[in-house]
XYZ file of C-alpha atoms in Angstrom:
677
model
C -54.726 -145.332 -21.826
C -56.555 -146.022 -24.971
C -60.173 -147.111 -24.763
C -61.629 -149.813 -27.012
C -63.732 -147.887 -29.546
C -67.445 -148.795 -29.870
C -68.328 -151.532 -32.398
C -71.368 -150.605 -34.365
C -73.349 -151.481 -37.428
C -76.434 -149.845 -39.095
C -79.754 -151.553 -38.615
C -83.235 -150.053 -39.715
C -81.406 -146.928 -40.428
C -80.208 -146.440 -36.913
C -76.704 -147.289 -35.138
C -76.565 -150.623 -33.573
C -74.094 -151.494 -30.732
C -72.396 -154.899 -31.421
C -70.816 -154.611 -28.055
C -74.108 -154.378 -26.206
C -76.560 -155.727 -28.807
C -78.828 -152.730 -28.613
C -79.655 -149.755 -30.503
C -78.320 -146.229 -29.365
C -81.797 -144.916 -29.317
C -85.309 -145.621 -30.495
C -85.539 -146.507 -34.264
C -88.639 -144.679 -34.349
C -87.296 -141.171 -33.501
C -84.279 -141.043 -31.229
C -84.539 -137.057 -31.165
C -88.168 -137.176 -29.824
C -87.375 -139.911 -27.519
C -84.568 -137.613 -25.993
C -86.765 -134.727 -25.667
C -89.525 -136.799 -24.008
C -87.453 -138.555 -21.516
C -84.705 -136.144 -20.588
C -85.592 -132.584 -21.490
C -89.313 -132.578 -20.807
C -89.229 -134.882 -17.632
C -86.659 -133.052 -16.023
C -88.602 -129.830 -16.788
C -85.445 -128.225 -18.301
C -87.244 -125.471 -20.394
C -88.994 -123.968 -17.269
C -86.029 -124.315 -15.058
C -83.660 -122.664 -17.596
C -86.149 -119.804 -18.263
C -86.061 -119.078 -14.650
C -82.268 -118.635 -14.393
C -81.449 -114.951 -13.783
C -79.037 -113.160 -16.041
C -76.528 -112.858 -13.069
C -74.051 -115.416 -14.573
C -76.002 -118.410 -12.988
C -75.025 -122.044 -14.204
C -76.895 -125.320 -14.446
C -75.328 -128.831 -14.613
C -76.243 -132.001 -16.170
C -74.806 -135.326 -15.381
C -75.191 -138.197 -17.879
C -74.608 -141.878 -17.934
C -73.920 -142.894 -21.685
C -72.861 -140.064 -24.043
C -73.007 -142.361 -27.168
C -73.281 -140.144 -30.118
C -74.152 -137.098 -28.028
C -77.645 -136.671 -28.895
C -79.064 -135.731 -25.626
C -75.982 -133.267 -25.395
C -76.842 -131.765 -28.737
C -80.514 -131.451 -27.807
C -79.537 -129.560 -24.563
C -77.387 -127.334 -26.582
C -80.338 -126.484 -28.778
C -82.870 -125.825 -25.945
C -80.229 -124.088 -23.762
C -79.364 -121.427 -26.374
C -82.854 -120.704 -26.966
C -83.929 -120.654 -23.382
C -81.274 -119.536 -21.068
C -79.851 -116.062 -20.508
C -76.573 -115.329 -22.426
C -74.854 -114.808 -19.132
C -75.812 -118.286 -17.923
C -73.467 -121.529 -18.458
C -74.495 -125.099 -18.976
C -71.914 -127.507 -17.446
C -72.556 -131.032 -18.887
C -70.752 -134.050 -17.442
C -71.047 -137.402 -19.475
C -69.416 -140.613 -18.934
C -68.810 -143.029 -21.871
C -66.910 -146.342 -21.548
C -67.001 -147.344 -25.290
C -66.668 -144.018 -27.058
C -67.472 -143.730 -30.866
C -64.711 -143.049 -33.309
C -64.814 -139.662 -34.905
C -65.926 -140.974 -38.270
C -68.708 -142.969 -36.713
C -69.888 -140.026 -34.737
C -69.784 -137.940 -37.857
C -71.736 -140.380 -39.832
C -74.391 -140.958 -36.921
C -74.960 -137.199 -36.513
C -76.030 -136.702 -40.261
C -79.179 -138.105 -39.208
C -80.028 -134.967 -37.341
C -79.791 -131.889 -39.813
C -81.608 -129.768 -37.283
C -78.693 -129.970 -34.936
C -76.127 -129.716 -37.658
C -74.548 -126.588 -36.292
C -74.025 -127.872 -32.912
C -72.971 -131.341 -34.281
C -70.268 -129.871 -36.326
C -68.794 -127.939 -33.297
C -68.759 -131.327 -31.323
C -67.068 -133.162 -34.233
C -64.499 -130.324 -34.658
C -63.611 -130.613 -30.892
C -64.079 -134.422 -30.373
C -61.198 -135.673 -28.207
C -59.157 -138.809 -28.710
C -60.666 -141.753 -27.266
C -58.242 -142.052 -24.346
C -59.239 -142.422 -20.701
C -59.839 -139.315 -18.659
C -61.832 -136.168 -18.552
C -61.876 -134.012 -21.694
C -63.310 -130.364 -21.557
C -64.705 -128.994 -24.598
C -65.889 -125.243 -24.553
C -68.571 -124.350 -26.955
C -70.364 -120.989 -27.838
C -67.766 -118.684 -26.165
C -68.034 -120.549 -22.789
C -72.017 -120.656 -22.514
C -71.814 -124.389 -22.883
C -69.017 -126.451 -21.450
C -68.874 -130.408 -22.074
C -66.798 -132.394 -19.604
C -66.817 -135.836 -21.487
C -65.427 -138.271 -19.122
C -64.145 -141.449 -21.071
C -63.980 -144.517 -18.769
C -66.101 -146.663 -16.645
C -69.216 -144.488 -15.339
C -68.539 -145.502 -11.558
C -64.918 -144.567 -11.766
C -65.404 -141.365 -13.674
C -68.299 -140.120 -11.448
C -66.647 -141.105 -8.241
C -63.377 -139.197 -9.612
C -65.547 -136.115 -10.145
C -66.542 -135.773 -6.413
C -64.532 -133.687 -4.087
C -63.754 -136.571 -1.772
C -63.744 -140.411 -1.491
C -65.951 -139.714 1.500
C -69.553 -139.959 0.049
C -70.734 -137.269 2.431
C -68.385 -134.759 1.037
C -68.774 -135.494 -2.799
C -69.970 -131.913 -3.283
C -68.486 -130.283 -0.396
C -68.341 -126.495 -1.078
C -69.569 -127.233 -4.739
C -72.619 -126.914 -6.563
C -74.254 -130.365 -7.042
C -75.472 -131.844 -10.364
C -78.995 -130.458 -11.036
C -80.329 -132.928 -13.440
C -79.315 -136.565 -14.513
C -79.826 -138.444 -17.703
C -79.360 -142.164 -17.243
C -79.069 -143.117 -20.853
C -76.870 -146.316 -20.890
C -77.807 -149.491 -22.555
C -80.356 -151.466 -20.998
C -79.635 -153.247 -17.502
C -79.875 -156.731 -19.080
C -77.372 -155.615 -21.892
C -74.894 -153.379 -19.812
C -75.478 -154.265 -16.057
C -72.157 -152.570 -14.905
C -73.818 -149.247 -15.523
C -76.782 -149.989 -13.300
C -75.213 -151.092 -10.224
C -76.377 -149.939 -6.728
C -72.953 -148.344 -6.014
C -73.034 -146.115 -9.005
C -76.612 -145.000 -7.920
C -75.125 -144.003 -4.513
C -72.172 -142.175 -6.303
C -74.967 -140.260 -8.088
C -76.825 -139.462 -4.834
C -73.671 -138.089 -3.372
C -73.321 -135.558 -6.475
C -77.003 -134.651 -6.014
C -79.180 -132.372 -3.783
C -82.807 -132.472 -2.725
C -83.507 -130.163 -5.804
C -81.669 -132.655 -8.243
C -84.005 -134.385 -10.701
C -83.313 -137.635 -12.377
C -84.802 -139.413 -15.391
C -84.143 -142.609 -17.375
C -85.835 -144.634 -20.153
C -85.463 -147.770 -18.274
C -88.222 -148.857 -16.048
C -86.546 -152.053 -14.925
C -87.452 -153.097 -11.461
C -83.637 -153.313 -10.441
C -83.135 -149.824 -11.557
C -86.053 -148.539 -9.504
C -84.770 -150.520 -6.612
C -81.199 -149.249 -6.646
C -82.348 -145.677 -6.964
C -84.557 -146.088 -4.034
C -81.811 -147.720 -1.920
C -79.590 -144.584 -2.879
C -82.059 -142.107 -1.442
C -84.282 -141.376 -4.359
C -87.953 -141.196 -4.547
C -89.126 -143.016 -7.734
C -92.182 -142.232 -10.051
C -93.203 -144.411 -13.191
C -94.372 -142.294 -16.096
C -95.503 -142.831 -19.501
C -92.720 -143.992 -21.884
C -92.088 -143.144 -25.364
C -93.207 -144.968 -28.519
C -93.306 -148.701 -27.826
C -91.853 -148.210 -24.220
C -94.643 -148.382 -21.779
C -93.015 -146.688 -18.848
C -89.787 -144.459 -17.767
C -88.526 -143.523 -14.408
C -88.547 -140.038 -13.061
C -86.663 -139.569 -9.585
C -85.598 -136.874 -7.027
C -83.323 -137.179 -3.967
C -84.871 -137.313 -0.607
C -83.184 -134.724 1.721
C -81.010 -136.340 4.094
C -80.832 -139.966 2.517
C -77.351 -139.658 0.745
C -75.518 -139.887 3.861
C -73.362 -143.005 3.820
C -70.815 -144.235 5.986
C -67.345 -142.855 5.291
C -64.904 -145.021 3.259
C -62.121 -142.671 3.724
C -58.697 -144.154 4.627
C -55.963 -141.914 5.909
C -55.736 -138.161 6.099
C -57.423 -137.509 2.661
C -59.674 -134.437 3.633
C -56.680 -131.827 3.674
C -57.716 -130.297 0.217
C -61.215 -129.501 1.550
C -61.556 -125.967 3.239
C -63.163 -126.471 6.625
C -64.189 -122.837 6.688
C -65.120 -121.757 3.273
C -65.579 -117.999 3.031
C -67.287 -116.643 0.098
C -67.263 -112.777 -1.110
C -70.128 -110.864 -0.010
C -70.562 -109.345 -3.393
C -72.855 -110.941 -6.022
C -70.168 -110.208 -8.792
C -66.943 -110.543 -6.895
C -64.026 -108.596 -8.061
C -60.720 -110.624 -8.725
C -57.236 -109.327 -8.789
C -54.864 -111.514 -10.538
C -51.076 -110.807 -9.789
C -49.132 -111.676 -13.081
C -49.969 -111.110 -16.537
C -48.136 -114.013 -17.971
C -49.912 -117.040 -19.687
C -50.855 -118.562 -16.335
C -52.500 -115.197 -15.176
C -54.089 -114.517 -18.452
C -55.736 -117.791 -19.119
C -56.970 -117.640 -15.575
C -58.183 -114.218 -16.140
C -60.202 -115.344 -19.316
C -61.663 -118.525 -17.568
C -63.045 -116.473 -14.728
C -64.297 -113.578 -16.869
C -66.485 -116.115 -18.943
C -67.817 -117.138 -15.472
C -69.024 -113.604 -14.738
C -66.358 -112.352 -12.320
C -64.889 -108.670 -12.684
C -61.150 -109.238 -13.244
C -58.313 -106.981 -13.086
C -54.714 -107.968 -13.755
C -51.796 -106.169 -12.018
C -48.303 -106.647 -13.250
C -44.832 -104.846 -12.981
C -45.190 -104.385 -16.706
C -47.618 -102.235 -18.547
C -47.999 -104.998 -21.289
C -48.871 -108.657 -20.772
C -46.449 -111.454 -21.273
C -43.127 -109.529 -20.674
C -41.378 -112.110 -18.421
C -41.183 -116.100 -19.032
C -44.119 -115.797 -21.582
C -42.115 -113.487 -23.714
C -40.388 -115.704 -25.977
C -41.061 -115.498 -29.845
C -41.519 -119.021 -30.265
C -42.886 -121.142 -27.115
C -43.563 -124.890 -27.669
C -46.507 -127.047 -26.418
C -44.222 -129.643 -25.201
C -45.497 -133.252 -24.779
C -44.227 -135.501 -22.396
C -46.369 -138.919 -22.106
C -45.792 -142.295 -20.509
C -47.406 -145.676 -20.498
C -47.322 -145.427 -16.503
C -50.510 -144.634 -14.816
C -48.988 -141.893 -12.837
C -50.164 -138.224 -12.137
C -47.412 -136.589 -14.268
C -48.094 -138.249 -17.643
C -51.872 -138.105 -16.880
C -51.880 -134.487 -16.236
C -49.648 -133.961 -19.297
C -52.014 -135.892 -21.581
C -54.978 -134.072 -20.178
C -53.022 -130.618 -20.584
C -51.950 -131.134 -24.221
C -55.221 -132.262 -25.594
C -57.055 -129.455 -24.048
C -54.180 -127.007 -25.306
C -54.593 -128.316 -28.735
C -58.408 -127.113 -28.687
C -57.736 -124.023 -26.728
C -55.290 -122.444 -28.914
C -56.941 -123.268 -32.258
C -58.535 -119.904 -32.489
C -55.194 -118.286 -32.232
C -53.664 -120.428 -34.831
C -56.526 -119.552 -37.023
C -55.745 -115.956 -36.559
C -52.356 -116.499 -37.994
C -50.404 -116.660 -34.490
C -47.671 -119.188 -34.455
C -48.382 -122.593 -36.259
C -50.280 -125.691 -35.645
C -47.461 -127.482 -37.309
C -47.140 -130.401 -35.129
C -44.326 -131.489 -32.677
C -41.765 -134.291 -33.596
C -40.161 -135.803 -30.433
C -37.019 -137.698 -31.055
C -35.626 -140.399 -28.353
C -32.395 -139.793 -26.552
C -31.602 -143.140 -25.242
C -32.434 -146.903 -25.978
C -34.703 -146.812 -22.980
C -36.735 -143.956 -24.415
C -36.857 -145.413 -27.749
C -38.439 -148.545 -26.065
C -40.761 -146.127 -24.224
C -41.836 -144.566 -27.601
C -42.576 -147.974 -29.063
C -44.773 -148.890 -26.045
C -46.640 -145.631 -26.400
C -47.111 -146.227 -30.170
C -48.663 -149.479 -29.396
C -50.892 -148.229 -26.392
C -52.138 -145.329 -28.715
C -52.170 -147.208 -32.102
C -55.569 -146.001 -32.869
C -55.171 -142.241 -31.814
C -53.290 -141.044 -35.033
C -54.804 -137.533 -34.280
C -53.030 -137.500 -30.979
C -49.835 -139.087 -31.599
C -48.335 -141.821 -33.860
C -44.981 -143.573 -33.866
C -43.183 -142.407 -37.136
C -40.073 -144.143 -38.965
C -37.084 -142.354 -40.677
C -38.839 -141.825 -44.203
C -42.073 -140.466 -42.518
C -40.005 -138.056 -40.371
C -38.526 -136.619 -43.501
C -41.792 -136.041 -44.998
C -43.280 -134.581 -41.783
C -40.309 -132.330 -40.840
C -38.928 -131.191 -44.310
C -35.558 -132.303 -43.192
C -33.233 -135.508 -43.523
C -32.784 -136.765 -40.183
C -30.682 -139.624 -38.772
C -33.021 -140.957 -36.086
C -34.762 -144.166 -36.791
C -38.215 -143.322 -35.206
C -39.850 -140.617 -33.180
C -43.426 -139.477 -31.806
C -45.263 -137.284 -33.846
C -48.207 -135.053 -32.188
C -49.852 -133.370 -35.312
C -52.136 -131.199 -33.129
C -49.611 -129.247 -31.267
C -47.370 -126.517 -32.250
C -45.799 -123.284 -31.361
C -47.311 -119.840 -30.448
C -45.835 -116.367 -29.128
C -47.401 -116.475 -25.833
C -47.026 -112.641 -25.121
C -49.302 -111.915 -27.996
C -51.821 -114.850 -27.000
C -51.817 -113.101 -23.377
C -52.416 -109.674 -24.980
C -55.340 -110.851 -27.281
C -56.921 -112.921 -24.426
C -57.198 -109.838 -22.334
C -58.300 -107.520 -25.296
C -61.084 -110.117 -26.347
C -62.559 -110.147 -23.074
C -61.933 -106.404 -22.139
C -59.967 -107.393 -19.099
C -57.968 -104.306 -17.804
C -54.417 -104.539 -16.875
C -52.804 -102.178 -14.470
C -49.166 -101.417 -13.777
C -47.997 -102.194 -10.353
C -45.376 -104.268 -8.488
C -47.117 -106.084 -5.622
C -44.841 -106.741 -2.555
C -47.408 -107.629 0.151
C -50.900 -108.780 0.645
C -53.355 -108.150 3.637
C -56.871 -109.163 4.080
C -59.162 -106.784 6.014
C -61.055 -109.038 8.402
C -64.222 -106.550 8.472
C -64.618 -106.035 4.869
C -63.293 -109.310 3.652
C -61.348 -107.608 0.986
C -57.676 -108.138 0.056
C -55.345 -105.129 -0.298
C -52.388 -105.197 -2.490
C -49.423 -102.986 -1.463
C -46.070 -102.276 -3.134
C -42.696 -101.861 -1.505
C -43.415 -98.290 -0.607
C -46.582 -99.345 1.200
C -48.837 -97.916 -1.306
C -52.120 -99.762 -1.713
C -52.414 -100.496 -5.367
C -55.856 -101.962 -5.306
C -58.244 -104.020 -3.171
C -60.340 -107.022 -4.315
C -62.604 -109.840 -2.858
C -60.354 -112.410 -4.429
C -56.756 -112.615 -5.302
C -54.905 -115.026 -7.582
C -51.138 -115.086 -7.221
C -49.940 -116.028 -10.839
C -46.514 -114.200 -10.827
C -44.300 -117.486 -10.990
C -41.222 -117.558 -8.894
C -42.037 -114.163 -7.374
C -44.910 -115.621 -5.420
C -42.139 -116.470 -2.739
C -42.028 -112.940 -1.639
C -45.568 -113.025 -0.162
C -45.697 -114.631 3.338
C -48.791 -116.501 2.418
C -46.930 -118.452 -0.270
C -43.344 -118.329 0.760
C -43.613 -122.096 2.016
C -44.081 -123.492 -1.638
C -40.220 -124.171 -1.988
C -40.518 -123.356 -5.718
C -37.088 -123.008 -7.762
C -36.116 -120.119 -10.028
C -34.295 -121.465 -13.114
C -32.654 -119.289 -15.737
C -33.396 -120.366 -19.235
C -31.657 -118.886 -22.470
C -33.373 -119.119 -25.806
C -31.098 -118.783 -29.119
C -32.336 -117.401 -32.453
C -30.563 -119.609 -34.917
C -30.363 -117.972 -38.510
C -32.170 -119.793 -41.301
C -30.305 -121.347 -44.031
C -31.153 -122.743 -47.438
C -31.647 -126.224 -45.876
C -33.235 -125.277 -42.605
C -36.017 -123.068 -44.306
C -37.438 -126.460 -44.995
C -38.218 -127.166 -41.584
C -41.910 -127.675 -41.322
C -42.530 -128.799 -37.482
C -41.164 -128.421 -34.144
C -38.290 -130.962 -33.368
C -37.738 -131.837 -29.602
C -35.215 -133.989 -27.984
C -32.260 -132.903 -26.000
C -33.370 -129.452 -27.053
C -36.085 -128.129 -29.329
C -36.056 -126.070 -32.607
C -38.945 -124.340 -34.173
C -39.771 -123.652 -37.939
C -38.706 -120.461 -39.458
C -40.183 -117.296 -37.944
C -38.756 -113.837 -39.014
C -35.650 -115.576 -40.555
C -34.650 -117.490 -37.502
C -35.409 -120.533 -35.715
C -36.250 -120.505 -31.821
C -34.029 -122.915 -30.230
C -33.512 -123.668 -26.706
C -33.517 -123.664 -23.686
C -30.819 -123.722 -21.179
C -31.370 -124.705 -17.476
C -29.097 -122.689 -15.343
C -29.350 -123.042 -11.616
C -28.134 -120.125 -9.316
C -27.627 -117.535 -12.214
C -29.651 -114.424 -12.120
C -28.124 -112.553 -14.957
C -30.407 -111.647 -17.956
C -27.572 -111.060 -20.139
C -27.081 -113.338 -22.972
C -24.117 -115.648 -22.677
C -22.154 -117.148 -25.649
C -21.735 -120.431 -23.702
C -25.473 -120.771 -23.234
C -25.913 -120.377 -27.234
C -23.239 -122.999 -27.515
C -25.344 -125.213 -25.029
C -28.502 -124.911 -26.993
C -26.737 -125.439 -30.261
C -25.015 -128.635 -28.790
C -28.361 -129.840 -27.585
C -30.190 -129.469 -30.859
C -27.317 -131.294 -32.776
C -27.190 -134.001 -30.272
C -31.070 -134.415 -30.786
C -30.208 -135.170 -34.466
C -27.185 -134.711 -36.640
C -29.493 -133.860 -39.556
C -30.474 -130.798 -37.732
C -26.967 -129.701 -37.355
C -26.215 -130.446 -41.219
C -29.247 -128.197 -41.945
C -28.070 -125.461 -39.752
C -24.602 -125.446 -41.128
C -21.761 -123.222 -39.691
C -23.160 -121.095 -37.051
C -21.368 -118.067 -35.830
C -21.829 -117.969 -32.165
C -20.975 -114.426 -31.589
C -23.659 -113.270 -34.054
C -26.417 -114.986 -32.440
C -29.540 -113.140 -30.774
C -31.706 -114.625 -27.990
C -33.620 -113.956 -24.709
C -33.207 -115.036 -21.176
C -35.974 -115.326 -18.311
C -36.620 -117.442 -15.357
C -38.755 -120.437 -15.185
C -40.793 -121.392 -11.825
C -40.317 -125.026 -11.179
C -41.546 -127.499 -8.701
C -40.116 -130.625 -6.596
C -42.439 -132.984 -8.620
C -42.616 -131.196 -11.826
C -46.233 -130.464 -11.608
C -48.030 -126.889 -11.378
C -49.173 -125.531 -8.277
C -52.978 -124.625 -8.531
C -55.591 -124.103 -5.906
C -56.275 -122.358 -2.688
C -53.449 -121.116 -0.406
C -53.299 -123.056 2.795
C -52.748 -121.371 6.218
C -49.564 -123.073 6.981
C -49.332 -122.639 10.845
C -53.044 -123.984 11.077
C -52.361 -126.763 8.643
C -49.151 -127.982 10.523
C -51.291 -127.962 13.847
C -54.091 -129.842 12.360
C -52.061 -132.377 10.647
C -49.213 -132.726 13.300
C -50.536 -136.348 13.903
C -49.043 -137.218 10.372
C -45.460 -137.033 11.823
C -46.275 -139.960 14.195
C -48.658 -142.031 11.930
C -48.704 -141.152 8.256
C -51.544 -143.691 7.709
C -53.824 -142.583 10.585
C -57.427 -142.010 9.469
C -58.679 -138.594 10.179
C -61.683 -136.591 8.698
C -59.985 -133.357 9.514
C -60.190 -130.836 6.810
C -57.503 -128.187 5.524
C -57.536 -124.538 6.773
C -57.178 -122.086 3.959
C -56.694 -118.333 3.562
C -59.948 -117.000 2.520
C -60.291 -116.243 -1.354
C -56.622 -116.577 -1.892
C -55.441 -118.734 -4.688
C -52.101 -119.600 -6.443
C -51.395 -120.690 -10.102
C -47.696 -121.302 -10.851
C -44.837 -123.843 -11.157
C -45.245 -124.797 -14.728
C -41.584 -124.913 -15.631
C -40.840 -124.951 -19.291
C -44.529 -126.276 -20.011
C -46.556 -123.140 -19.249
C -48.180 -122.841 -22.636
C -49.328 -126.554 -22.538
C -50.255 -126.329 -18.816
C -52.062 -123.155 -18.623
C -55.429 -123.664 -20.219
C -55.937 -126.675 -17.978
C -54.782 -125.019 -14.674
C -56.867 -122.152 -15.563
C -59.935 -124.185 -15.575
C -58.980 -126.181 -12.546
C -58.673 -122.610 -10.602
C -61.815 -121.151 -12.288
C -63.884 -124.168 -11.323
C -62.634 -124.046 -7.630
C -63.314 -120.418 -7.183
C -66.665 -120.651 -8.880
C -67.579 -123.700 -6.786
C -67.990 -125.961 -9.629
C -67.055 -129.810 -9.709
C -63.627 -130.250 -11.206
C -62.625 -130.483 -14.759
C -60.128 -133.185 -14.121
C -60.042 -136.213 -11.839
C -59.820 -135.675 -8.085
C -56.598 -137.505 -7.715
C -55.156 -135.174 -10.422
C -56.488 -132.049 -8.721
C -54.875 -133.216 -5.463
C -51.734 -133.883 -7.317
C -51.495 -130.186 -8.262
C -52.857 -128.813 -5.096
C -50.684 -126.097 -3.065
C -51.010 -128.207 0.216
C -49.542 -131.440 -1.293
C -46.027 -130.727 -0.192
C -47.094 -129.839 3.371
C -48.783 -133.219 3.698
C -45.932 -135.195 2.186
C -43.204 -133.348 4.310
C -45.257 -134.045 7.600
C -45.610 -137.844 6.434
C -41.957 -137.978 5.882
C -41.037 -135.933 8.972
C -39.347 -133.170 7.133
C -41.187 -130.403 8.919
């Protein structure tokens, strides 16, 4: 989970890696070297000037992020050169990330880049393995910082384990910066297999440059299908390499095992319009974050909801928590949770700065001996990630929470907190001028001639039509025949508003355990929430208030003492319904044509391990984003980016394995293999 931070010292006024025994850049002038090798010889100025204003994008892939000098140099040139409507996507891998303090010290060397540097420092992620997405300049620049082994990270970026389908239905990398430490110092980064992965993520128009002119680098690139030129180097370096991919030479034998192409659409069908219209059904946190992500990519968005105001269903609670659930296990669930909360802590920062909710931290208390042991392991595994999470003892918890608690220890997440999600939804739409129309969609129909989707209500009135539809209306997605196979569960949840007392007013952070309690807000603490199966009533129930109170007192007796004598019949609250899934992960991606999928993959009932290159069959331009359970506030920014990247044909913002773990077709494939269907 945690990566070893780079070990550096200063020599000749420049950072020097003790791990690789080399300078991060030329001691002569690192910024000029970056411009010479990567910006000039990839011809970026001219290429970016030629981008039209119609929401075009450009992607850069980099091996060796280091202190981000190449990235910051790109930011400077991009903002001066490219149209305001264009987006730079920058994918960079780093196996030995710098600490935030070292990064800040190093970047002081480049005062001309100070504005970009400060933004990078402010958003710099914890040095834990995985993909970290950072949005800068209102979405004009998106950095996907992939912390881990470069070969593993860029392999996970591709659409398929099959090399031939790495960029299937996706835009390839436009330019490559190979900027790791020299081959003799860091041989792992210059292996032939990594060059093949780079080739698989490229096209015949892709350019590549590297400061290294070592013969093995040139040979590996040529073997991967690149044509290589040796050009004049920078300063004391005699030569550099410039390369382009030869068309047709990046076809490698498949390494696919099993039926692992089901997530790819065998017949992708793109809208005919240059600026496609998108109808998003549902104005909760899933729908509104998706709307924002697509709007920033240039799509014409309309949200349709049964309410005239956003966030009136499950997103309507006054105090929603970004609830962390981590584990030392290398499973999809904790990995996705980690990616979600780290992104959410950055995503909601502007809302906290506006005075919405509080970035007050979240303190999680153990509910069993086994969980206490898990917390200790997490504290050990993430011992250098104090800004992400830290194991705290009883005295530290008193200082953090403001209450005297009984628990011996807990996990504290200082970057998290609570928000009123309905207000967040409304401000997302207002900030980006996204219209919301009132309408209760009951049926979807796609006109095969125009390619557009029509949205009908129960009276068969056509509410609107659109090129693309995103279903983001939680458990109500089951009423559409296209998504009724998802087998989601509708769970009632009741939140209780507990009155603030002279002691509980001191609560300074969210506390979670058996239940949760938030700091004071309008003279009450949000507390909850129940999980009621088979109950559809929205009426407040005293027994559910009792359940919430019992759960939070069971979390820690100190909370019970702070709350004092609570009069149940005087309590207020709110009820609504969660949308949960069998594996507790969200559902995000294209909607499969179930009948065709079952026919294509019927062989899995007989042999679940049979190799097949068959691809999936999907409804054209129909997508879903739902199933977030009680973690909608935490999951929504991540699932919105995953879905927006899919619709916009971008390479994914998280690892392929994790994208597949949230894919709508996963249940069909699993059930076929287990002969459930």
